[in-house]
mmCIF file of C-alpha atoms in Angstrom:
data_model
loop_
_atom_site.group_PDB
_atom_site.id
_atom_site.type_symbol
_atom_site.label_atom_id
_atom_site.label_comp_id
_atom_site.label_asym_id
_atom_site.label_seq_id
_atom_site.Cartn_x
_atom_site.Cartn_y
_atom_site.Cartn_z
ATOM 1 C CA UNK S 59 -5.983 -26.378 -24.111
ATOM 2 C CA UNK S 60 -3.176 -23.833 -23.770
ATOM 3 C CA UNK S 61 -1.567 -22.490 -20.641
ATOM 4 C CA UNK S 62 -0.059 -19.065 -20.148
ATOM 5 C CA UNK S 63 2.715 -18.413 -17.659
ATOM 6 C CA UNK S 64 1.925 -15.611 -15.265
ATOM 7 C CA UNK S 65 4.757 -13.205 -14.569
ATOM 8 C CA UNK S 66 5.444 -12.749 -10.871
ATOM 9 C CA UNK S 67 6.549 -9.331 -9.700
ATOM 10 C CA UNK S 68 9.998 -9.870 -8.155
ATOM 11 C CA UNK S 69 9.741 -6.768 -5.972
ATOM 12 C CA UNK S 70 8.171 -7.340 -2.534
ATOM 13 C CA UNK S 71 7.064 -4.495 -0.259
ATOM 14 C CA UNK S 72 5.324 -5.783 2.892
ATOM 15 C CA UNK S 73 4.298 -3.614 5.850
ATOM 16 C CA UNK S 74 4.981 -5.025 9.319
ATOM 17 C CA UNK S 75 2.427 -3.945 11.961
ATOM 18 C CA UNK S 76 3.854 -4.297 15.468
ATOM 19 C CA UNK S 77 3.191 -3.417 19.111
ATOM 20 C CA UNK S 78 6.183 -2.944 21.402
ATOM 21 C CA UNK S 79 9.826 -3.881 21.026
ATOM 22 C CA UNK S 80 9.355 -7.652 21.445
ATOM 23 C CA UNK S 81 6.777 -7.711 18.678
ATOM 24 C CA UNK S 82 9.128 -5.567 16.598
ATOM 25 C CA UNK S 83 12.030 -7.974 17.048
ATOM 26 C CA UNK S 84 9.809 -10.987 16.381
ATOM 27 C CA UNK S 85 8.919 -9.468 12.999
ATOM 28 C CA UNK S 86 12.311 -8.146 11.951
ATOM 29 C CA UNK S 87 15.005 -10.482 13.275
ATOM 30 C CA UNK S 88 13.725 -13.635 11.472
ATOM 31 C CA UNK S 89 13.408 -11.544 8.299
ATOM 32 C CA UNK S 90 17.060 -10.516 8.603
ATOM 33 C CA UNK S 91 18.306 -13.996 9.478
ATOM 34 C CA UNK S 92 16.401 -15.571 6.588
ATOM 35 C CA UNK S 93 18.094 -13.152 4.220
ATOM 36 C CA UNK S 94 21.545 -13.927 5.585
ATOM 37 C CA UNK S 95 20.935 -17.679 5.359
ATOM 38 C CA UNK S 96 19.840 -17.242 1.729
ATOM 39 C CA UNK S 97 23.024 -15.289 0.964
ATOM 40 C CA UNK S 98 21.119 -12.058 0.389
ATOM 41 C CA UNK S 99 22.751 -8.716 1.251
ATOM 42 C CA UNK S 100 20.756 -7.125 4.100
ATOM 43 C CA UNK S 101 20.428 -3.479 5.138
ATOM 44 C CA UNK S 102 18.455 -2.111 8.079
ATOM 45 C CA UNK S 103 17.445 1.566 7.981
ATOM 46 C CA UNK S 104 15.398 2.315 11.106
ATOM 47 C CA UNK S 105 15.089 5.083 13.733
ATOM 48 C CA UNK S 106 17.834 5.408 16.345
ATOM 49 C CA UNK S 107 16.009 3.682 19.267
ATOM 50 C CA UNK S 108 15.606 0.482 17.211
ATOM 51 C CA UNK S 109 19.245 0.072 16.190
ATOM 52 C CA UNK S 110 20.698 -1.169 19.499
ATOM 53 C CA UNK S 111 17.947 -3.758 20.208
ATOM 54 C CA UNK S 112 18.308 -5.156 16.700
ATOM 55 C CA UNK S 113 22.076 -5.450 16.969
ATOM 56 C CA UNK S 114 21.758 -7.131 20.357
ATOM 57 C CA UNK S 115 19.136 -9.602 19.110
ATOM 58 C CA UNK S 116 21.249 -10.518 16.076
ATOM 59 C CA UNK S 117 24.423 -11.086 18.055
ATOM 60 C CA UNK S 118 27.421 -11.909 15.883
ATOM 61 C CA UNK S 119 25.214 -11.887 12.770
ATOM 62 C CA UNK S 120 24.876 -8.109 13.150
ATOM 63 C CA UNK S 121 28.337 -7.757 11.607
ATOM 64 C CA UNK S 122 26.906 -9.047 8.314
ATOM 65 C CA UNK S 123 24.196 -6.362 8.187
ATOM 66 C CA UNK S 124 24.481 -2.751 7.067
ATOM 67 C CA UNK S 125 22.782 -0.500 9.632
ATOM 68 C CA UNK S 126 21.548 3.022 8.810
ATOM 69 C CA UNK S 127 20.070 5.570 11.218
ATOM 70 C CA UNK S 128 16.862 6.530 9.424
ATOM 71 C CA UNK S 129 16.260 9.565 11.645
ATOM 72 C CA UNK S 130 19.319 11.108 9.998
ATOM 73 C CA UNK S 131 19.494 9.489 6.556
ATOM 74 C CA UNK S 132 15.727 9.708 6.081
ATOM 75 C CA UNK S 133 15.099 13.050 7.702
ATOM 76 C CA UNK S 134 13.926 14.213 4.283
ATOM 77 C CA UNK S 135 11.830 11.336 2.903
ATOM 78 C CA UNK S 136 12.669 12.489 -0.610
ATOM 79 C CA UNK S 137 16.247 11.298 -0.283
ATOM 80 C CA UNK S 138 15.520 7.793 1.056
ATOM 81 C CA UNK S 139 15.066 6.153 -2.352
ATOM 82 C CA UNK S 140 18.257 7.501 -3.954
ATOM 83 C CA UNK S 141 20.629 7.668 -0.977
ATOM 84 C CA UNK S 142 19.451 4.745 1.200
ATOM 85 C CA UNK S 143 17.452 2.130 -0.718
ATOM 86 C CA UNK S 144 18.915 2.414 -4.219
ATOM 87 C CA UNK S 145 22.360 3.170 -2.832
ATOM 88 C CA UNK S 146 22.357 -0.261 -1.165
ATOM 89 C CA UNK S 147 20.455 -2.241 -3.794
ATOM 90 C CA UNK S 148 22.610 -0.921 -6.636
ATOM 91 C CA UNK S 149 25.723 -2.273 -4.919
ATOM 92 C CA UNK S 150 24.299 -5.778 -5.447
ATOM 93 C CA UNK S 151 22.949 -6.021 -9.015
ATOM 94 C CA UNK S 152 22.943 -9.836 -9.001
ATOM 95 C CA UNK S 153 20.517 -11.799 -6.814
ATOM 96 C CA UNK S 154 17.936 -10.620 -4.305
ATOM 97 C CA UNK S 155 18.531 -7.793 -1.835
ATOM 98 C CA UNK S 156 16.696 -7.524 1.483
ATOM 99 C CA UNK S 157 16.079 -4.210 3.296
ATOM 100 C CA UNK S 158 14.173 -3.046 6.363
ATOM 101 C CA UNK S 159 13.128 0.578 5.962
ATOM 102 C CA UNK S 160 11.169 2.469 8.634
ATOM 103 C CA UNK S 161 10.554 6.014 7.341
ATOM 104 C CA UNK S 162 7.470 6.767 9.491
ATOM 105 C CA UNK S 163 7.791 6.890 13.269
ATOM 106 C CA UNK S 164 5.999 8.666 16.129
ATOM 107 C CA UNK S 165 7.145 12.274 16.168
ATOM 108 C CA UNK S 166 7.039 12.901 12.437
ATOM 109 C CA UNK S 167 5.362 16.292 11.977
ATOM 110 C CA UNK S 168 2.162 16.998 10.056
ATOM 111 C CA UNK S 169 4.291 18.859 7.499
ATOM 112 C CA UNK S 170 6.609 15.878 7.037
ATOM 113 C CA UNK S 171 3.958 13.182 6.887
ATOM 114 C CA UNK S 172 2.637 13.767 3.323
ATOM 115 C CA UNK S 173 6.217 13.475 2.064
ATOM 116 C CA UNK S 174 6.614 10.206 4.024
ATOM 117 C CA UNK S 175 3.390 8.812 2.593
ATOM 118 C CA UNK S 176 4.374 9.830 -0.930
ATOM 119 C CA UNK S 177 7.734 8.122 -0.460
ATOM 120 C CA UNK S 178 6.107 4.841 0.586
ATOM 121 C CA UNK S 179 3.902 4.896 -2.512
ATOM 122 C CA UNK S 180 6.790 5.755 -4.835
ATOM 123 C CA UNK S 181 8.887 2.818 -3.603
ATOM 124 C CA UNK S 182 6.557 0.545 -5.556
ATOM 125 C CA UNK S 183 7.258 2.473 -8.744
ATOM 126 C CA UNK S 184 10.995 2.846 -8.150
ATOM 127 C CA UNK S 185 11.646 -0.871 -7.558
ATOM 128 C CA UNK S 186 9.103 -2.481 -9.863
ATOM 129 C CA UNK S 187 10.703 -5.430 -11.636
ATOM 130 C CA UNK S 188 13.714 -5.617 -9.302
ATOM 131 C CA UNK S 189 14.622 -8.550 -7.057
ATOM 132 C CA UNK S 190 14.375 -6.527 -3.855
ATOM 133 C CA UNK S 191 12.353 -7.016 -0.669
ATOM 134 C CA UNK S 192 11.701 -3.932 1.481
ATOM 135 C CA UNK S 193 9.960 -4.548 4.809
ATOM 136 C CA UNK S 194 8.463 -1.408 6.387
ATOM 137 C CA UNK S 195 7.588 -1.553 10.122
ATOM 138 C CA UNK S 196 4.637 0.464 11.496
ATOM 139 C CA UNK S 197 4.130 1.087 15.221
ATOM 140 C CA UNK S 198 0.455 0.358 15.970
ATOM 141 C CA UNK S 199 0.722 1.897 19.441
ATOM 142 C CA UNK S 200 2.594 5.054 18.522
ATOM 143 C CA UNK S 201 1.123 6.030 15.149
ATOM 144 C CA UNK S 202 -2.271 7.535 14.420
ATOM 145 C CA UNK S 203 -4.816 5.042 13.012
ATOM 146 C CA UNK S 204 -4.985 7.132 9.828
ATOM 147 C CA UNK S 205 -1.298 6.370 9.218
ATOM 148 C CA UNK S 206 -1.971 2.635 9.545
ATOM 149 C CA UNK S 207 -4.861 2.998 7.111
ATOM 150 C CA UNK S 208 -2.557 4.735 4.639
ATOM 151 C CA UNK S 209 0.016 1.947 5.015
ATOM 152 C CA UNK S 210 -2.545 -0.512 3.692
ATOM 153 C CA UNK S 211 -2.741 1.625 0.530
ATOM 154 C CA UNK S 212 1.019 1.777 -0.062
ATOM 155 C CA UNK S 213 1.926 -1.852 0.710
ATOM 156 C CA UNK S 214 0.594 -4.852 -1.226
ATOM 157 C CA UNK S 215 1.141 -7.222 1.711
ATOM 158 C CA UNK S 216 0.460 -6.743 5.426
ATOM 159 C CA UNK S 217 2.341 -8.745 8.078
ATOM 160 C CA UNK S 218 0.663 -8.702 11.503
ATOM 161 C CA UNK S 219 1.950 -11.146 14.091
ATOM 162 C CA UNK S 220 2.173 -14.537 12.421
ATOM 163 C CA UNK S 221 -0.338 -13.547 9.733
ATOM 164 C CA UNK S 222 0.667 -12.379 6.273
ATOM 165 C CA UNK S 223 -2.032 -11.355 3.810
ATOM 166 C CA UNK S 224 -2.652 -9.263 0.730
ATOM 167 C CA UNK S 225 -3.886 -5.740 1.360
ATOM 168 C CA UNK S 226 -7.323 -5.169 -0.119
ATOM 169 C CA UNK S 227 -6.721 -1.411 0.004
ATOM 170 C CA UNK S 228 -3.501 -1.345 -2.023
ATOM 171 C CA UNK S 229 -3.626 1.709 -4.328
ATOM 172 C CA UNK S 230 -0.227 3.437 -4.640
ATOM 173 C CA UNK S 231 -1.168 5.379 -7.788
ATOM 174 C CA UNK S 232 -4.035 6.995 -5.921
ATOM 175 C CA UNK S 233 -1.732 7.915 -3.034
ATOM 176 C CA UNK S 234 0.784 9.495 -5.427
ATOM 177 C CA UNK S 235 -1.990 11.607 -6.943
ATOM 178 C CA UNK S 236 -3.408 12.589 -3.562
ATOM 179 C CA UNK S 237 0.014 13.601 -2.209
ATOM 180 C CA UNK S 238 0.458 16.044 -5.079
ATOM 181 C CA UNK S 239 -1.520 18.617 -3.124
ATOM 182 C CA UNK S 240 -1.393 22.408 -3.225
ATOM 183 C CA UNK S 241 0.968 23.874 -0.656
ATOM 184 C CA UNK S 242 -0.374 26.506 1.767
ATOM 185 C CA UNK S 243 0.779 30.062 1.129
ATOM 186 C CA UNK S 244 3.030 31.551 3.801
ATOM 187 C CA UNK S 245 1.697 34.380 5.936
ATOM 188 C CA UNK S 246 4.896 36.409 5.697
ATOM 189 C CA UNK S 247 7.454 35.856 2.952
ATOM 190 C CA UNK S 248 10.083 37.921 1.198
ATOM 191 C CA UNK S 249 9.608 37.609 -2.568
ATOM 192 C CA UNK S 250 11.928 37.893 -5.546
ATOM 193 C CA UNK S 251 10.879 37.541 -9.188
ATOM 194 C CA UNK S 252 13.431 36.390 -11.748
ATOM 195 C CA UNK S 253 13.556 35.821 -15.493
ATOM 196 C CA UNK S 254 11.970 37.732 -18.317
ATOM 197 C CA UNK S 255 14.388 40.197 -19.953
ATOM 198 C CA UNK S 256 17.939 38.961 -20.437
ATOM 199 C CA UNK S 257 19.976 39.387 -17.263
ATOM 200 C CA UNK S 258 23.496 37.903 -17.318
ATOM 201 C CA UNK S 259 23.551 37.993 -13.508
ATOM 202 C CA UNK S 260 20.075 36.517 -12.972
ATOM 203 C CA UNK S 261 21.146 33.397 -11.048
ATOM 204 C CA UNK S 262 23.626 35.436 -9.035
ATOM 205 C CA UNK S 263 20.781 37.752 -8.002
ATOM 206 C CA UNK S 264 18.683 34.755 -6.896
ATOM 207 C CA UNK S 265 21.581 33.371 -4.864
ATOM 208 C CA UNK S 266 22.265 36.751 -3.243
ATOM 209 C CA UNK S 267 18.596 37.191 -2.353
ATOM 210 C CA UNK S 268 18.385 33.769 -0.701
ATOM 211 C CA UNK S 269 21.691 34.005 1.154
ATOM 212 C CA UNK S 270 20.961 37.492 2.487
ATOM 213 C CA UNK S 271 17.565 36.529 3.861
ATOM 214 C CA UNK S 272 18.419 33.005 5.056
ATOM 215 C CA UNK S 273 21.430 34.276 6.997
ATOM 216 C CA UNK S 274 19.275 36.935 8.609
ATOM 217 C CA UNK S 275 16.842 34.170 9.629
ATOM 218 C CA UNK S 276 19.543 32.028 11.269
ATOM 219 C CA UNK S 277 21.061 29.747 8.602
ATOM 220 C CA UNK S 278 24.854 29.920 8.402
ATOM 221 C CA UNK S 279 28.004 28.078 7.369
ATOM 222 C CA UNK S 280 27.754 24.898 5.318
ATOM 223 C CA UNK S 281 23.978 24.831 5.519
ATOM 224 C CA UNK S 282 23.805 28.330 4.061
ATOM 225 C CA UNK S 283 25.970 27.161 1.165
ATOM 226 C CA UNK S 284 23.650 24.171 0.685
ATOM 227 C CA UNK S 285 20.622 26.456 0.465
ATOM 228 C CA UNK S 286 22.489 28.767 -1.904
ATOM 229 C CA UNK S 287 23.223 25.818 -4.216
ATOM 230 C CA UNK S 288 19.619 24.598 -4.106
ATOM 231 C CA UNK S 289 18.302 28.070 -4.964
ATOM 232 C CA UNK S 290 20.658 28.265 -7.926
ATOM 233 C CA UNK S 291 19.750 24.768 -9.187
ATOM 234 C CA UNK S 292 16.009 25.280 -8.882
ATOM 235 C CA UNK S 293 16.134 28.715 -10.502
ATOM 236 C CA UNK S 294 18.171 27.265 -13.364
ATOM 237 C CA UNK S 295 15.491 24.580 -13.789
ATOM 238 C CA UNK S 296 12.869 27.339 -13.980
ATOM 239 C CA UNK S 297 14.815 29.081 -16.721
ATOM 240 C CA UNK S 298 15.358 25.873 -18.707
ATOM 241 C CA UNK S 299 12.075 24.007 -18.143
ATOM 242 C CA UNK S 300 9.683 26.354 -16.343
ATOM 243 C CA UNK S 301 8.955 28.985 -18.950
ATOM 244 C CA UNK S 302 12.084 31.080 -18.464
ATOM 245 C CA UNK S 303 11.025 32.849 -15.274
ATOM 246 C CA UNK S 304 9.926 32.175 -11.726
ATOM 247 C CA UNK S 305 9.311 33.388 -8.207
ATOM 248 C CA UNK S 306 11.405 32.660 -5.144
ATOM 249 C CA UNK S 307 10.001 33.183 -1.641
ATOM 250 C CA UNK S 308 11.669 32.751 1.727
ATOM 251 C CA UNK S 309 10.319 32.915 5.280
ATOM 252 C CA UNK S 310 10.658 31.571 8.837
ATOM 253 C CA UNK S 311 8.246 28.946 10.157
ATOM 254 C CA UNK S 312 8.320 26.833 13.338
ATOM 255 C CA UNK S 313 12.085 26.945 13.805
ATOM 256 C CA UNK S 314 12.846 26.463 10.122
ATOM 257 C CA UNK S 315 13.774 28.616 7.173
ATOM 258 C CA UNK S 316 11.518 27.751 4.248
ATOM 259 C CA UNK S 317 12.210 28.642 0.636
ATOM 260 C CA UNK S 318 10.193 27.825 -2.434
ATOM 261 C CA UNK S 319 10.529 28.461 -6.137
ATOM 262 C CA UNK S 320 7.499 28.486 -8.417
ATOM 263 C CA UNK S 321 7.344 28.560 -12.204
ATOM 264 C CA UNK S 322 5.112 27.584 -15.131
ATOM 265 C CA UNK S 323 6.690 24.152 -15.667
ATOM 266 C CA UNK S 324 5.184 20.724 -15.049
ATOM 267 C CA UNK S 325 7.057 17.720 -13.615
ATOM 268 C CA UNK S 326 5.645 14.690 -15.400
ATOM 269 C CA UNK S 327 7.890 12.052 -13.792
ATOM 270 C CA UNK S 328 6.823 11.260 -10.192
ATOM 271 C CA UNK S 329 10.321 9.895 -9.506
ATOM 272 C CA UNK S 330 12.089 13.068 -10.631
ATOM 273 C CA UNK S 331 14.801 13.879 -8.118
ATOM 274 C CA UNK S 332 14.728 10.389 -6.594
ATOM 275 C CA UNK S 333 16.823 8.428 -9.072
ATOM 276 C CA UNK S 334 20.569 8.149 -8.461
ATOM 277 C CA UNK S 335 22.385 9.850 -11.317
ATOM 278 C CA UNK S 336 25.639 8.736 -12.902
ATOM 279 C CA UNK S 337 27.988 11.741 -12.586
ATOM 280 C CA UNK S 338 29.001 11.180 -16.203
ATOM 281 C CA UNK S 339 25.396 11.607 -17.378
ATOM 282 C CA UNK S 340 24.461 14.936 -18.913
ATOM 283 C CA UNK S 341 21.370 16.813 -17.804
ATOM 284 C CA UNK S 342 19.841 18.560 -14.818
ATOM 285 C CA UNK S 343 20.373 17.235 -11.299
ATOM 286 C CA UNK S 344 18.619 20.111 -9.559
ATOM 287 C CA UNK S 345 15.832 18.115 -7.906
ATOM 288 C CA UNK S 346 18.180 15.332 -6.813
ATOM 289 C CA UNK S 347 20.555 17.876 -5.254
ATOM 290 C CA UNK S 348 17.566 19.500 -3.560
ATOM 291 C CA UNK S 349 16.422 16.214 -2.030
ATOM 292 C CA UNK S 350 19.903 15.220 -0.890
ATOM 293 C CA UNK S 351 20.657 18.520 0.873
ATOM 294 C CA UNK S 352 17.312 19.626 2.349
ATOM 295 C CA UNK S 353 15.772 18.683 5.692
ATOM 296 C CA UNK S 354 12.403 18.360 3.929
ATOM 297 C CA UNK S 355 11.119 18.848 0.385
ATOM 298 C CA UNK S 356 7.513 19.281 -0.685
ATOM 299 C CA UNK S 357 6.482 19.582 -4.342
ATOM 300 C CA UNK S 358 3.219 20.471 -6.015
ATOM 301 C CA UNK S 359 3.083 20.191 -9.799
ATOM 302 C CA UNK S 360 0.342 20.433 -12.388
ATOM 303 C CA UNK S 361 -0.524 21.871 -15.760
ATOM 304 C CA UNK S 362 -0.636 25.361 -14.232
ATOM 305 C CA UNK S 363 2.871 25.220 -12.820
ATOM 306 C CA UNK S 364 5.175 23.784 -10.183
ATOM 307 C CA UNK S 365 6.277 24.805 -6.698
ATOM 308 C CA UNK S 366 9.290 23.203 -5.028
ATOM 309 C CA UNK S 367 9.459 24.002 -1.302
ATOM 310 C CA UNK S 368 12.483 23.235 0.888
ATOM 311 C CA UNK S 369 12.884 23.347 4.661
ATOM 312 C CA UNK S 370 16.107 23.992 6.602
ATOM 313 C CA UNK S 371 16.119 23.674 10.385
ATOM 314 C CA UNK S 372 17.596 26.688 12.154
ATOM 315 C CA UNK S 373 20.381 25.600 14.543
ATOM 316 C CA UNK S 374 19.953 26.561 18.179
ATOM 317 C CA UNK S 375 23.113 28.707 18.289
ATOM 318 C CA UNK S 376 25.756 29.624 15.719
ATOM 319 C CA UNK S 377 28.977 27.632 15.841
ATOM 320 C CA UNK S 378 31.855 29.237 17.697
#
């Protein structure tokens, strides 16, 4: 008789279902302390209201933990993997790393939620094979039951009270496919077509178009420069990988300026734009830049083309 060793996936991605702050602390504080006792680096990236109770419950041990305000760092779910999770895990390449990440909280909009769900599914792909544990809390009282149902599909293990069990609904590949949905067309958008015949000022024309319209819609200063850079990067991607031409649209929607760029290309890698990039590495960084600078990014890609849509919140009043 022969025996075959079974490889155990070193990455762990449990969901913590909780009700109320005491339940929350009961599920998170022991997780943090166990990591510290084991000598594991620990990071906690959660919404603002959870930071103070966690620090208080940890006492002096809080000084050993890296805390991140997820409402700011994770405002765009597309930047959580590169700038929060990988940014911490990559600092500790030897041994296990332990992270609490809470990207979905009551108040997330219907527009944001598909990007949050996609992020939770992609974590499993991004960290496969790595010695990392990422615990994701879910508020049973504050979140819609459909969100809890989705969490069972993106997390292989569910922690509920003192019970920990495998999720029978775990299907991250299906979630990734389902989140790649067509984006609704805007009712009113200003449109600019680029590409085709040789135009040495093509990218400059795209930048001018976006800046002129975004500033008229209320974006200014550093954020206007961010949007200008994103427009240039995405248009350059269209020229290089999207058939040499594209369409840029811009409009106002629910207190935000929204811009998208569509072309004939297809993004085959579901983690495109979510991997940290060595600055010495050659190649496009357009999608990563887009994720890092935008308030929200939605992408639909297929054999018939790709649309990358970015959202910038309009500030209440101009500075000064």
